[in-house]
Amino acid sequence: MAYEVTATRKRPQLFDNLVGQEFVVSTIKNAIEQKRIAHAYLFSGPRGVGKTSSARILARALNCETGPTPVPCGVCPNCKEITRGNSVDVIEIDGASNTSVNDIRQIKDEVLFPPQTSRYKIYIIDEVHMLSTSAFNALLKTIEEPPAYIIFIFATTEPQKVPATIRSRCQQFHFQLIDLHTIKACLAEAAEEMEVTADDDALFWIAKESTGSMRDAYTLFDQVLSFSNDHITLAQISDKLGLVGIEQITEIVEFLLSGSNDKALTSVQRLLDNGISIEQCIKDFTQFFRSLLLMKEGITEEAILGIQTDRIPLVVRGAYTKEQLEAALEMFLKLYRDIRFSLNPRFELELSISRLASLPYLASATELVRKLASLKEDLLSGKVNPASAATPQSRQGVAQQRFSEPAPVHRLAEQVPVNPVPQPPSIQEQSTVKPIEKQEIPLRRPFTKSDVPALVAKLSKTPILSQVALSIKEVSQENNSLKLTFSTGFCRDTAQENIELLGLLIKEISDFTGKITVLCAEAEQPMHKEVEDPVLNSIASLFRGELL
Ligand SMILES: [Zn+2]
């Protein structure tokens, strides 16, 4: 007997054999039983879920000699002809290659002739959304007032591309993706029929990869079967198709968790050297962290996780927090987008693996603030003694585990300002609690007379303020306010309009951050707007009076 691909061999011949589309099947069967037969059907849904098969079963159900019946006999000449695809009254048209209006006109002419040997003349148009607009218009007239013996069955993966005028004249049925367990069961059945041994995890992987499409699953099954020598195993699949097995990812993650980053990176090198593509590597890591995240959220259904939970050790499952898993998933998703423009995708992957090592220490800003607050509380209440809280050894241990590169969340956390812990009198009296050493802040440099030439030079080099540079007549400082007096009102106004920039330039040559007031020599009226900075009152007191 000639070789037949599994998808064809397992093509359902009855509604009852159609898996995963229970709603569609029961509705159509009821309609046929009650003799409520529409003139146009639209089957929509993803590829490989049974749309065309359903169209053929429906054609048989309507034209079977015992029918119309929900259970076509399969043995009468009509049933046989439809199954073989040579029934003169069931015409299959591929919408993708018959898109023109002429193709549809031919149908319009043909529908005038009644069926030759059957009850109905049935047109099955696959990929109907590919028809041109004029073809749809030509078709519309026929669908509106078809002869009683004409039935259209349209199938499409993109129903939104079918004009509403057509859709509204059809009975619509939406086909769904088939769930993983159903596909796996069908694959197991196919393997049994072919007297092939198939490991459970291997079939799980094929079912997962087919993402809900039965046809894809059977096609992949055939491919795997071709190199499997009558025993399908996941190891063979990983090897032949260049995949990173879950065991390999788990091993790498375990190395990282135990601090053996060198071993983890060596394992990645080995994977790549074995011919696994970088894209595939990233995909598999992404899938792994997605599954861990979903498991963290309490999802246990393997069909959703896409992974068999018992294959991930508990130590890995419990190693990360939700935020850390989110960060890892985000990193790999971004990595996949970025490698297209990368100097070297391999380096990018290595960098990400290296960053994964610090994942367990990643904390969100919220978490850090919360911890700091509780630490502050402990310090104030004397629960923690800063002098003995950490021994030199443990500090060193922590230091060794520091991140080579802080992840984004961490950088954010570092920006959270930490207020010095105030020392209430009661604590100062306790001899056990030593005051926390304040970090030395370098002394700030005030704006002095000697800075004026530098300011003039800076202003001259700044296009928008160059014209006011030589117009400075007087610089004076009173309290926390720096007064710049310009010789003309125009220069004063220009300076006022760019006062923030002026403030920045002054900051560049000194640390003055007080009020800046611009004045005009002719009228000693300050402008309305002032730049205010609350810091450094003391510096202002250093130079009261005129600078020039
Ligand atoms: Zn029949």
Coordinates of C-alpha atoms and ligand atoms in Angstrom, one line a residue:
M1 CA 0.0 0.0 0.0
A2 CA 1.3 3.5 -0.9
Y3 CA 2.6 5.7 1.9
E4 CA 0.0 8.1 3.2
V5 CA 0.8 11.0 5.5
T6 CA -0.8 10.7 8.9
A7 CA -2.8 13.9 8.5
T8 CA -4.5 12.4 5.4
R9 CA -4.9 8.9 6.9
K10 CA -6.4 10.3 10.0
R11 CA -8.7 12.8 8.3
P12 CA -12.1 12.5 10.0
Q13 CA -14.8 11.0 7.8
L14 CA -17.7 11.6 10.3
F15 CA -18.6 14.5 12.5
D16 CA -18.1 12.2 15.5
N17 CA -14.4 11.8 14.5
L18 CA -13.8 15.5 14.5
V19 CA -11.9 16.3 17.7
G20 CA -12.0 19.5 19.7
Q21 CA -14.9 21.1 17.9
E22 CA -17.8 19.8 19.9
F23 CA -19.9 23.0 19.7
V24 CA -19.7 23.2 15.9
V25 CA -20.3 19.5 15.5
S26 CA -23.4 19.4 17.7
T27 CA -24.9 22.5 16.1
I28 CA -24.5 21.3 12.5
K29 CA -25.8 17.8 13.4
N30 CA -28.9 19.2 15.0
A31 CA -29.5 21.5 12.0
I32 CA -29.3 18.5 9.6
E33 CA -31.6 16.4 11.8
Q34 CA -34.2 19.2 11.9
K35 CA -33.8 19.7 8.1
R36 CA -32.8 23.3 8.6
I37 CA -30.2 23.5 5.9
A38 CA -28.7 26.9 5.1
H39 CA -27.5 27.9 1.7
A40 CA -24.2 29.3 2.8
Y41 CA -21.9 28.3 5.6
L42 CA -18.8 30.1 6.7
F43 CA -16.2 28.0 8.6
S44 CA -13.6 30.2 10.3
G45 CA -10.7 29.4 12.6
P46 CA -7.0 28.7 12.7
R47 CA -5.3 26.4 10.2
G48 CA -5.3 22.7 10.7
V49 CA -8.3 22.4 13.1
G50 CA -10.7 20.7 10.8
K51 CA -12.5 23.3 8.7
T52 CA -12.0 21.6 5.3
S53 CA -12.6 18.2 6.8
S54 CA -15.9 19.5 8.2
A55 CA -16.9 21.0 4.9
R56 CA -16.4 17.5 3.2
I57 CA -18.3 15.7 6.0
L58 CA -21.1 18.2 5.6
A59 CA -21.1 17.7 1.9
R60 CA -21.4 13.9 2.4
A61 CA -24.1 14.4 5.1
L62 CA -26.2 16.4 2.7
N63 CA -25.6 14.3 -0.4
C64 CA -25.5 10.8 1.1
E65 CA -28.2 8.5 -0.4
T66 CA -29.5 7.9 3.1
G67 CA -29.6 11.6 3.8
P68 CA -29.6 14.4 4.5
T69 CA -28.3 12.7 7.6
P70 CA -25.9 13.7 10.4
V71 CA -24.2 10.3 10.0
P72 CA -23.4 9.8 6.3
C73 CA -23.1 6.1 5.4
G74 CA -19.7 6.4 3.7
V75 CA -20.5 3.5 1.3
C76 CA -23.0 4.8 -1.2
P77 CA -21.6 6.1 -4.5
N78 CA -22.1 9.7 -3.5
C79 CA -20.2 9.3 -0.2
K80 CA -17.4 7.5 -1.9
E81 CA -17.1 10.1 -4.7
I82 CA -16.9 12.9 -2.3
T83 CA -14.3 11.1 -0.2
R84 CA -12.2 10.5 -3.3
G85 CA -12.8 14.1 -4.4
N86 CA -14.3 13.3 -7.8
S87 CA -18.0 14.0 -7.2
V88 CA -19.3 16.1 -10.1
D89 CA -21.7 17.8 -7.7
V90 CA -19.3 18.8 -5.0
I91 CA -16.9 21.4 -6.4
E92 CA -13.8 22.3 -4.3
I93 CA -12.2 25.6 -5.2
D94 CA -9.1 27.1 -3.7
G95 CA -9.8 30.7 -3.1
A96 CA -6.1 31.5 -3.0
S97 CA -5.6 30.6 -6.6
N98 CA -9.0 31.5 -8.1
T99 CA -9.2 35.0 -6.9
S100 CA -10.4 36.8 -10.0
V101 CA -13.9 37.8 -10.9
N102 CA -13.9 35.5 -14.0
D103 CA -13.5 32.5 -11.8
I104 CA -16.6 33.5 -9.9
R105 CA -18.5 34.3 -13.1
Q106 CA -17.9 30.7 -14.1
I107 CA -19.6 29.6 -10.8
K108 CA -22.5 32.0 -11.5
D109 CA -23.1 30.3 -14.8
E110 CA -22.7 26.8 -13.5
V111 CA -25.2 27.3 -10.6
L112 CA -28.0 27.5 -13.2
F113 CA -27.6 23.8 -13.9
P114 CA -29.0 21.5 -11.2
P115 CA -26.9 18.7 -9.7
Q116 CA -26.4 15.6 -11.8
T117 CA -26.5 12.7 -9.4
S118 CA -27.0 14.2 -6.0
R119 CA -29.5 16.2 -3.9
Y120 CA -27.4 19.3 -3.8
K121 CA -24.7 21.0 -5.8
I122 CA -22.1 22.1 -3.2
Y123 CA -19.3 24.6 -3.6
I124 CA -16.5 24.4 -1.1
I125 CA -14.4 27.5 -1.4
D126 CA -11.3 27.3 0.8
E127 CA -9.3 30.4 1.8
V128 CA -12.3 32.5 0.7
H129 CA -10.8 35.7 2.1
M130 CA -8.3 35.7 -0.8
L131 CA -11.0 36.5 -3.3
S132 CA -10.8 39.9 -4.9
T133 CA -13.5 42.6 -4.1
S134 CA -15.0 42.3 -7.5
A135 CA -15.1 38.5 -7.2
F136 CA -16.9 38.9 -3.8
N137 CA -19.4 41.3 -5.5
A138 CA -20.1 38.8 -8.2
L139 CA -20.6 36.1 -5.7
L140 CA -22.9 38.2 -3.5
K141 CA -25.7 38.1 -6.0
T142 CA -25.6 34.3 -6.2
I143 CA -25.6 33.9 -2.5
E144 CA -28.5 36.3 -2.1
E145 CA -30.9 34.3 -4.3
P146 CA -29.4 30.9 -4.9
P147 CA -31.4 28.1 -6.6
A148 CA -32.7 25.7 -3.9
Y149 CA -30.2 23.0 -4.8
I150 CA -27.1 25.2 -4.3
I151 CA -25.0 25.2 -1.1
F152 CA -21.9 27.2 -0.5
I153 CA -19.4 26.2 2.2
F154 CA -16.7 28.8 2.7
A155 CA -13.6 28.2 4.8
T156 CA -11.2 30.9 6.0
T157 CA -8.5 31.5 8.5
E158 CA -9.2 35.3 8.4
P159 CA -13.0 35.9 8.6
Q160 CA -12.5 39.6 9.2
K161 CA -11.2 39.9 5.6
V162 CA -14.5 38.4 4.3
P163 CA -16.9 41.3 3.5
A164 CA -19.7 41.8 6.0
T165 CA -22.2 41.5 3.1
I166 CA -21.1 38.0 2.5
R167 CA -20.7 37.0 6.2
S168 CA -24.2 38.2 7.0
R169 CA -25.6 35.8 4.5
C170 CA -23.8 32.8 5.9
Q171 CA -24.2 30.6 8.9
Q172 CA -21.0 31.2 10.7
F173 CA -19.1 28.5 12.7
H174 CA -15.9 29.4 14.5
F175 CA -13.5 26.5 14.9
Q176 CA -11.2 26.6 17.9
L177 CA -7.6 25.6 18.5
I178 CA -7.4 22.0 19.8
D179 CA -6.2 21.6 23.3
L180 CA -2.8 19.9 24.0
H181 CA -4.2 16.8 25.6
T182 CA -6.6 16.0 22.8
I183 CA -3.8 16.3 20.3
K184 CA -1.5 14.2 22.4
A185 CA -4.2 11.5 22.7
C186 CA -4.7 11.6 18.9
L187 CA -0.9 11.2 18.4
A188 CA -0.8 8.3 20.8
E189 CA -3.6 6.6 18.8
A190 CA -1.8 7.2 15.5
A191 CA 1.4 5.8 17.0
E192 CA -0.4 2.7 18.2
E193 CA -2.1 2.2 14.8
M194 CA 1.4 2.3 13.2
E195 CA 2.8 0.0 15.8
V196 CA 5.3 2.5 16.9
T197 CA 6.4 3.1 20.5
A198 CA 6.2 6.7 21.5
D199 CA 7.4 8.2 24.8
D200 CA 4.9 10.3 26.7
D201 CA 7.1 13.4 26.9
A202 CA 7.9 13.1 23.2
L203 CA 4.3 13.2 22.3
F204 CA 3.7 16.0 24.7
W205 CA 6.4 18.0 23.0
I206 CA 4.9 17.4 19.5
A207 CA 1.5 18.4 20.8
K208 CA 2.9 21.5 22.4
E209 CA 4.8 22.5 19.2
S210 CA 1.8 22.2 17.0
T211 CA 0.1 25.0 19.0
G212 CA -3.4 23.7 18.7
S213 CA -3.3 22.6 15.0
M214 CA -4.0 18.9 14.4
R215 CA -2.5 18.9 11.0
D216 CA 0.7 20.5 12.2
A217 CA 0.9 17.9 14.9
Y218 CA 0.5 15.0 12.4
T219 CA 3.0 16.6 10.1
L220 CA 5.6 16.9 12.9
F221 CA 4.8 13.4 14.0
D222 CA 5.6 12.1 10.6
Q223 CA 8.9 14.0 10.5
V224 CA 9.9 12.7 13.9
L225 CA 8.9 9.2 12.9
S226 CA 11.2 9.3 9.9
F227 CA 14.3 9.4 12.1
S228 CA 13.0 7.5 15.1
N229 CA 13.4 3.8 14.3
D230 CA 10.0 2.8 15.6
H231 CA 10.6 4.4 19.0
I232 CA 10.0 8.1 19.4
T233 CA 11.9 9.7 22.3
L234 CA 12.4 13.3 23.3
A235 CA 16.2 12.9 23.4
Q236 CA 16.1 12.0 19.7
I237 CA 13.8 14.9 18.9
S238 CA 16.1 17.4 20.7
D239 CA 19.1 16.0 19.0
K240 CA 17.8 15.9 15.5
L241 CA 15.7 19.0 15.5
G242 CA 18.3 21.1 17.4
L243 CA 16.4 21.9 20.6
V244 CA 17.4 22.7 24.1
G245 CA 15.9 20.0 26.3
I246 CA 14.3 21.0 29.6
E247 CA 17.0 19.0 31.4
Q248 CA 19.7 21.1 29.8
I249 CA 18.0 24.3 30.7
T250 CA 17.4 23.1 34.2
E251 CA 21.1 22.1 34.5
I252 CA 22.2 25.5 33.4
V253 CA 19.9 27.2 35.9
E254 CA 21.0 24.9 38.7
F255 CA 24.6 25.8 38.0
L256 CA 23.7 29.5 38.2
L257 CA 21.9 29.0 41.4
S258 CA 24.9 27.2 43.0
G259 CA 27.2 30.0 41.9
S260 CA 29.0 27.9 39.3
N261 CA 28.6 30.5 36.5
D262 CA 31.6 29.1 34.6
K263 CA 29.9 25.7 34.3
A264 CA 26.6 27.4 33.2
L265 CA 28.4 29.4 30.5
T266 CA 30.3 26.3 29.4
S267 CA 27.1 24.4 29.1
V268 CA 25.7 27.1 26.8
Q269 CA 28.8 26.9 24.7
R270 CA 28.3 23.2 24.4
L271 CA 24.7 23.6 23.3
L272 CA 25.7 26.1 20.6
D273 CA 28.7 24.0 19.5
N274 CA 26.3 21.1 19.1
G275 CA 24.5 23.1 16.4
I276 CA 21.5 24.5 18.4
S277 CA 20.7 27.9 17.0
I278 CA 20.9 31.0 19.2
E279 CA 17.3 31.8 18.4
Q280 CA 16.2 28.3 19.5
C281 CA 18.2 28.6 22.6
I282 CA 16.5 31.9 23.5
K283 CA 13.1 30.5 22.6
D284 CA 13.5 27.6 24.9
F285 CA 14.8 29.7 27.8
T286 CA 11.8 32.1 27.2
Q287 CA 9.4 29.1 27.4
F288 CA 11.1 27.8 30.5
F289 CA 10.8 31.1 32.4
R290 CA 7.2 31.6 31.2
S291 CA 6.3 28.3 32.6
L292 CA 8.0 29.0 35.9
L293 CA 6.1 32.3 36.1
L294 CA 2.8 30.7 35.4
M295 CA 3.5 28.0 38.0
K296 CA 4.4 30.8 40.5
E297 CA 1.0 32.2 39.8
G298 CA -0.6 28.9 40.7
I299 CA -1.3 27.5 37.3
T300 CA -0.8 23.8 37.2
E301 CA -2.5 22.8 33.9
E302 CA 0.2 21.4 31.7
A303 CA -1.7 22.3 28.6
I304 CA -1.3 26.0 29.5
L305 CA 2.2 25.7 31.0
G306 CA 3.5 23.9 27.9
I307 CA 5.8 21.9 30.2
Q308 CA 5.5 18.8 32.3
T309 CA 5.8 20.2 35.8
D310 CA 7.4 17.1 37.3
R311 CA 10.4 17.6 35.1
I312 CA 11.5 20.8 36.8
P313 CA 13.2 20.1 40.2
L314 CA 11.6 21.8 43.2
V315 CA 14.8 23.7 44.0
V316 CA 14.5 25.5 40.7
R317 CA 10.8 26.1 41.0
G318 CA 11.2 27.7 44.4
A319 CA 14.4 29.7 43.6
Y320 CA 12.8 32.8 42.2
T321 CA 10.2 35.4 43.2
K322 CA 7.5 36.5 40.9
E323 CA 9.3 39.8 40.1
Q324 CA 12.5 37.9 39.3
L325 CA 10.7 35.6 36.9
E326 CA 9.0 38.5 35.2
A327 CA 12.4 40.2 34.8
A328 CA 13.9 37.0 33.4
L329 CA 11.1 36.5 30.9
E330 CA 11.3 40.1 29.9
M331 CA 15.0 39.9 29.4
F332 CA 14.7 36.9 27.0
L333 CA 11.8 38.4 25.1
K334 CA 13.8 41.5 24.6
L335 CA 16.9 39.5 23.7
Y336 CA 15.0 37.8 20.9
R337 CA 14.0 41.1 19.5
D338 CA 17.4 42.6 19.9
I339 CA 19.6 39.9 18.4
R340 CA 18.5 40.9 14.9
F341 CA 20.5 44.0 15.2
S342 CA 23.3 42.7 17.3
L343 CA 27.0 42.8 16.6
N344 CA 27.2 39.2 17.8
P345 CA 24.0 37.3 18.9
R346 CA 26.2 34.8 20.7
F347 CA 27.7 37.5 23.0
E348 CA 24.1 38.7 23.8
L349 CA 23.1 35.3 24.8
E350 CA 26.2 34.9 27.0
L351 CA 25.5 38.2 28.6
S352 CA 22.0 37.3 29.4
I353 CA 23.0 34.0 30.9
S354 CA 25.6 35.8 33.0
R355 CA 22.9 38.2 34.2
L356 CA 20.7 35.3 35.1
A357 CA 23.2 34.5 37.8
S358 CA 22.2 37.6 39.7
L359 CA 18.5 37.0 39.3
P360 CA 17.9 35.7 42.8
Y361 CA 19.2 39.0 44.2
L362 CA 17.0 41.1 42.1
A363 CA 14.6 43.2 44.2
S364 CA 11.9 45.6 43.1
A365 CA 12.0 49.2 44.2
T366 CA 9.0 48.6 46.4
E367 CA 10.6 45.6 48.0
L368 CA 13.8 47.6 48.8
V369 CA 11.9 50.5 50.3
R370 CA 9.9 48.1 52.4
K371 CA 13.1 46.4 53.6
L372 CA 14.8 49.7 54.3
A373 CA 11.8 51.0 56.3
S374 CA 11.8 47.8 58.4
L375 CA 15.5 48.0 58.9
K376 CA 15.2 51.6 60.1
E377 CA 12.5 50.6 62.5
D378 CA 14.7 47.8 63.9
L379 CA 17.7 50.2 64.2
L380 CA 15.6 52.8 66.1
S381 CA 14.1 50.3 68.4
G382 CA 17.6 48.8 69.1
K383 CA 16.7 45.4 67.7
V384 CA 19.7 45.4 65.4
N385 CA 23.2 46.3 66.3
P386 CA 24.9 47.7 63.2
A387 CA 28.3 46.8 64.7
S388 CA 27.6 43.1 65.1
A389 CA 24.9 42.7 62.4
A390 CA 27.4 41.4 59.8
T391 CA 30.6 39.7 60.5
P392 CA 33.5 40.4 58.0
Q393 CA 33.2 36.9 56.6
S394 CA 29.5 37.1 55.8
R395 CA 30.0 40.6 54.3
Q396 CA 32.7 39.2 52.1
G397 CA 30.3 36.4 51.1
V398 CA 27.7 38.8 50.1
A399 CA 30.2 40.9 48.2
Q400 CA 31.3 37.9 46.2
Q401 CA 27.8 37.3 45.1
R402 CA 27.3 40.9 43.9
F403 CA 25.9 41.3 40.5
S404 CA 28.3 41.9 37.7
E405 CA 25.7 44.0 36.1
P406 CA 22.6 45.3 38.0
A407 CA 19.4 44.6 36.2
P408 CA 17.0 47.5 35.4
V409 CA 14.8 47.0 38.4
H410 CA 17.9 47.2 40.6
R411 CA 19.1 50.4 39.1
L412 CA 15.8 51.9 39.7
A413 CA 16.0 50.8 43.3
E414 CA 19.4 52.4 43.7
Q415 CA 17.9 55.7 43.0
V416 CA 15.6 55.6 45.9
P417 CA 16.9 58.2 48.3
V418 CA 17.8 56.9 51.7
N419 CA 17.4 59.3 54.5
P420 CA 20.0 59.2 57.2
V421 CA 18.5 57.5 60.2
P422 CA 17.9 60.1 62.9
Q423 CA 19.3 59.5 66.3
P424 CA 16.8 60.0 69.1
P425 CA 18.2 60.9 72.5
S426 CA 17.2 57.6 74.0
I427 CA 19.4 55.7 71.6
Q428 CA 22.4 58.0 71.9
E429 CA 22.4 57.2 75.6
Q430 CA 22.6 53.5 75.0
S431 CA 26.2 52.5 74.8
T432 CA 25.5 49.3 72.8
V433 CA 24.2 51.2 69.7
K434 CA 26.9 53.0 68.0
P435 CA 25.9 56.0 65.9
I436 CA 25.8 55.3 62.2
E437 CA 28.8 56.7 60.4
K438 CA 27.8 59.5 58.1
Q439 CA 29.2 59.3 54.6
E440 CA 31.5 62.2 53.9
I441 CA 30.1 64.6 51.4
P442 CA 32.7 66.6 49.6
L443 CA 32.5 70.3 50.4
R444 CA 30.6 72.3 47.9
R445 CA 32.3 75.1 46.0
P446 CA 30.6 78.4 46.2
F447 CA 30.3 80.9 43.4
T448 CA 33.0 83.5 43.9
K449 CA 34.3 86.6 42.2
S450 CA 36.9 84.5 40.5
D451 CA 34.2 82.5 38.7
V452 CA 32.8 85.5 36.8
P453 CA 35.3 85.3 33.9
A454 CA 34.5 81.7 33.6
L455 CA 30.7 82.5 33.5
V456 CA 31.3 85.1 30.8
A457 CA 33.3 82.6 28.8
K458 CA 30.5 80.0 29.1
L459 CA 27.9 82.5 28.1
S460 CA 29.9 83.5 25.1
K461 CA 30.0 79.9 23.9
T462 CA 26.3 79.4 24.4
P463 CA 24.6 80.7 21.2
I464 CA 21.4 81.7 22.8
L465 CA 23.1 83.6 25.6
S466 CA 26.3 84.8 23.8
Q467 CA 24.9 88.3 23.3
V468 CA 24.4 88.8 27.0
A469 CA 27.9 87.7 28.0
L470 CA 29.5 91.0 27.7
S471 CA 26.5 92.9 29.0
I472 CA 27.0 91.7 32.6
K473 CA 27.6 94.9 34.6
E474 CA 27.3 93.7 38.1
V475 CA 27.2 90.4 40.0
S476 CA 26.1 90.5 43.6
Q477 CA 25.1 88.1 46.2
E478 CA 22.6 88.7 48.9
N479 CA 21.6 86.0 51.3
N480 CA 20.7 83.1 49.0
S481 CA 20.2 85.1 46.0
L482 CA 22.6 85.8 43.1
K483 CA 21.9 89.0 41.3
L484 CA 23.1 89.5 37.8
T485 CA 22.7 93.0 36.5
F486 CA 22.8 93.5 32.7
S487 CA 23.5 96.8 31.0
T488 CA 20.4 96.7 28.8
G489 CA 16.8 95.7 29.3
F490 CA 17.0 93.5 26.2
C491 CA 19.9 91.4 27.7
R492 CA 18.1 91.2 31.0
D493 CA 15.0 89.9 29.2
T494 CA 17.0 87.4 27.2
A495 CA 18.7 86.2 30.4
Q496 CA 15.3 85.9 32.0
E497 CA 13.8 83.9 29.2
N498 CA 16.7 81.4 29.6
I499 CA 17.1 81.6 33.3
E500 CA 17.1 77.9 33.7
L501 CA 19.9 77.5 31.3
L502 CA 21.7 80.3 33.0
G503 CA 21.3 78.5 36.3
L504 CA 22.8 75.3 34.8
L505 CA 25.8 77.2 33.5
I506 CA 26.4 78.7 36.9
K507 CA 26.1 75.3 38.4
E508 CA 28.7 74.0 36.0
I509 CA 31.4 76.3 37.3
S510 CA 30.3 76.4 40.9
D511 CA 27.9 74.7 43.2
F512 CA 25.6 77.7 43.6
T513 CA 22.0 76.6 43.6
G514 CA 20.2 79.5 45.2
K515 CA 17.9 82.1 43.6
I516 CA 19.1 83.8 40.4
T517 CA 17.7 87.2 39.8
V518 CA 18.4 89.2 36.6
L519 CA 18.2 92.9 36.7
C520 CA 18.7 95.8 34.3
A521 CA 21.1 98.6 35.2
E522 CA 18.7 101.2 34.0
A523 CA 15.7 100.1 36.1
E524 CA 16.5 98.2 39.2
Q525 CA 13.4 96.1 39.1
P526 CA 13.8 92.4 39.4
M527 CA 11.8 90.3 36.9
H528 CA 8.9 88.3 38.2
K529 CA 10.3 84.8 37.8
E530 CA 13.0 83.4 40.0
V531 CA 14.8 80.1 40.0
E532 CA 14.7 78.7 43.4
D533 CA 16.7 76.0 44.9
P534 CA 16.3 75.1 48.6
V535 CA 19.8 73.8 49.1
L536 CA 22.9 75.7 50.4
N537 CA 21.7 78.7 52.4
S538 CA 25.0 78.7 54.1
I539 CA 27.0 79.2 50.9
A540 CA 25.1 82.4 50.2
S541 CA 26.3 83.9 53.4
L542 CA 29.9 83.5 52.3
F543 CA 29.7 86.4 49.9
R544 CA 27.3 89.1 50.6
G545 CA 27.9 92.2 48.6
E546 CA 29.3 93.1 45.3
L547 CA 31.6 90.9 43.3
L548 CA 32.5 93.5 40.7
Ligands
ZN1 ZN -23.7 7.7 1.8

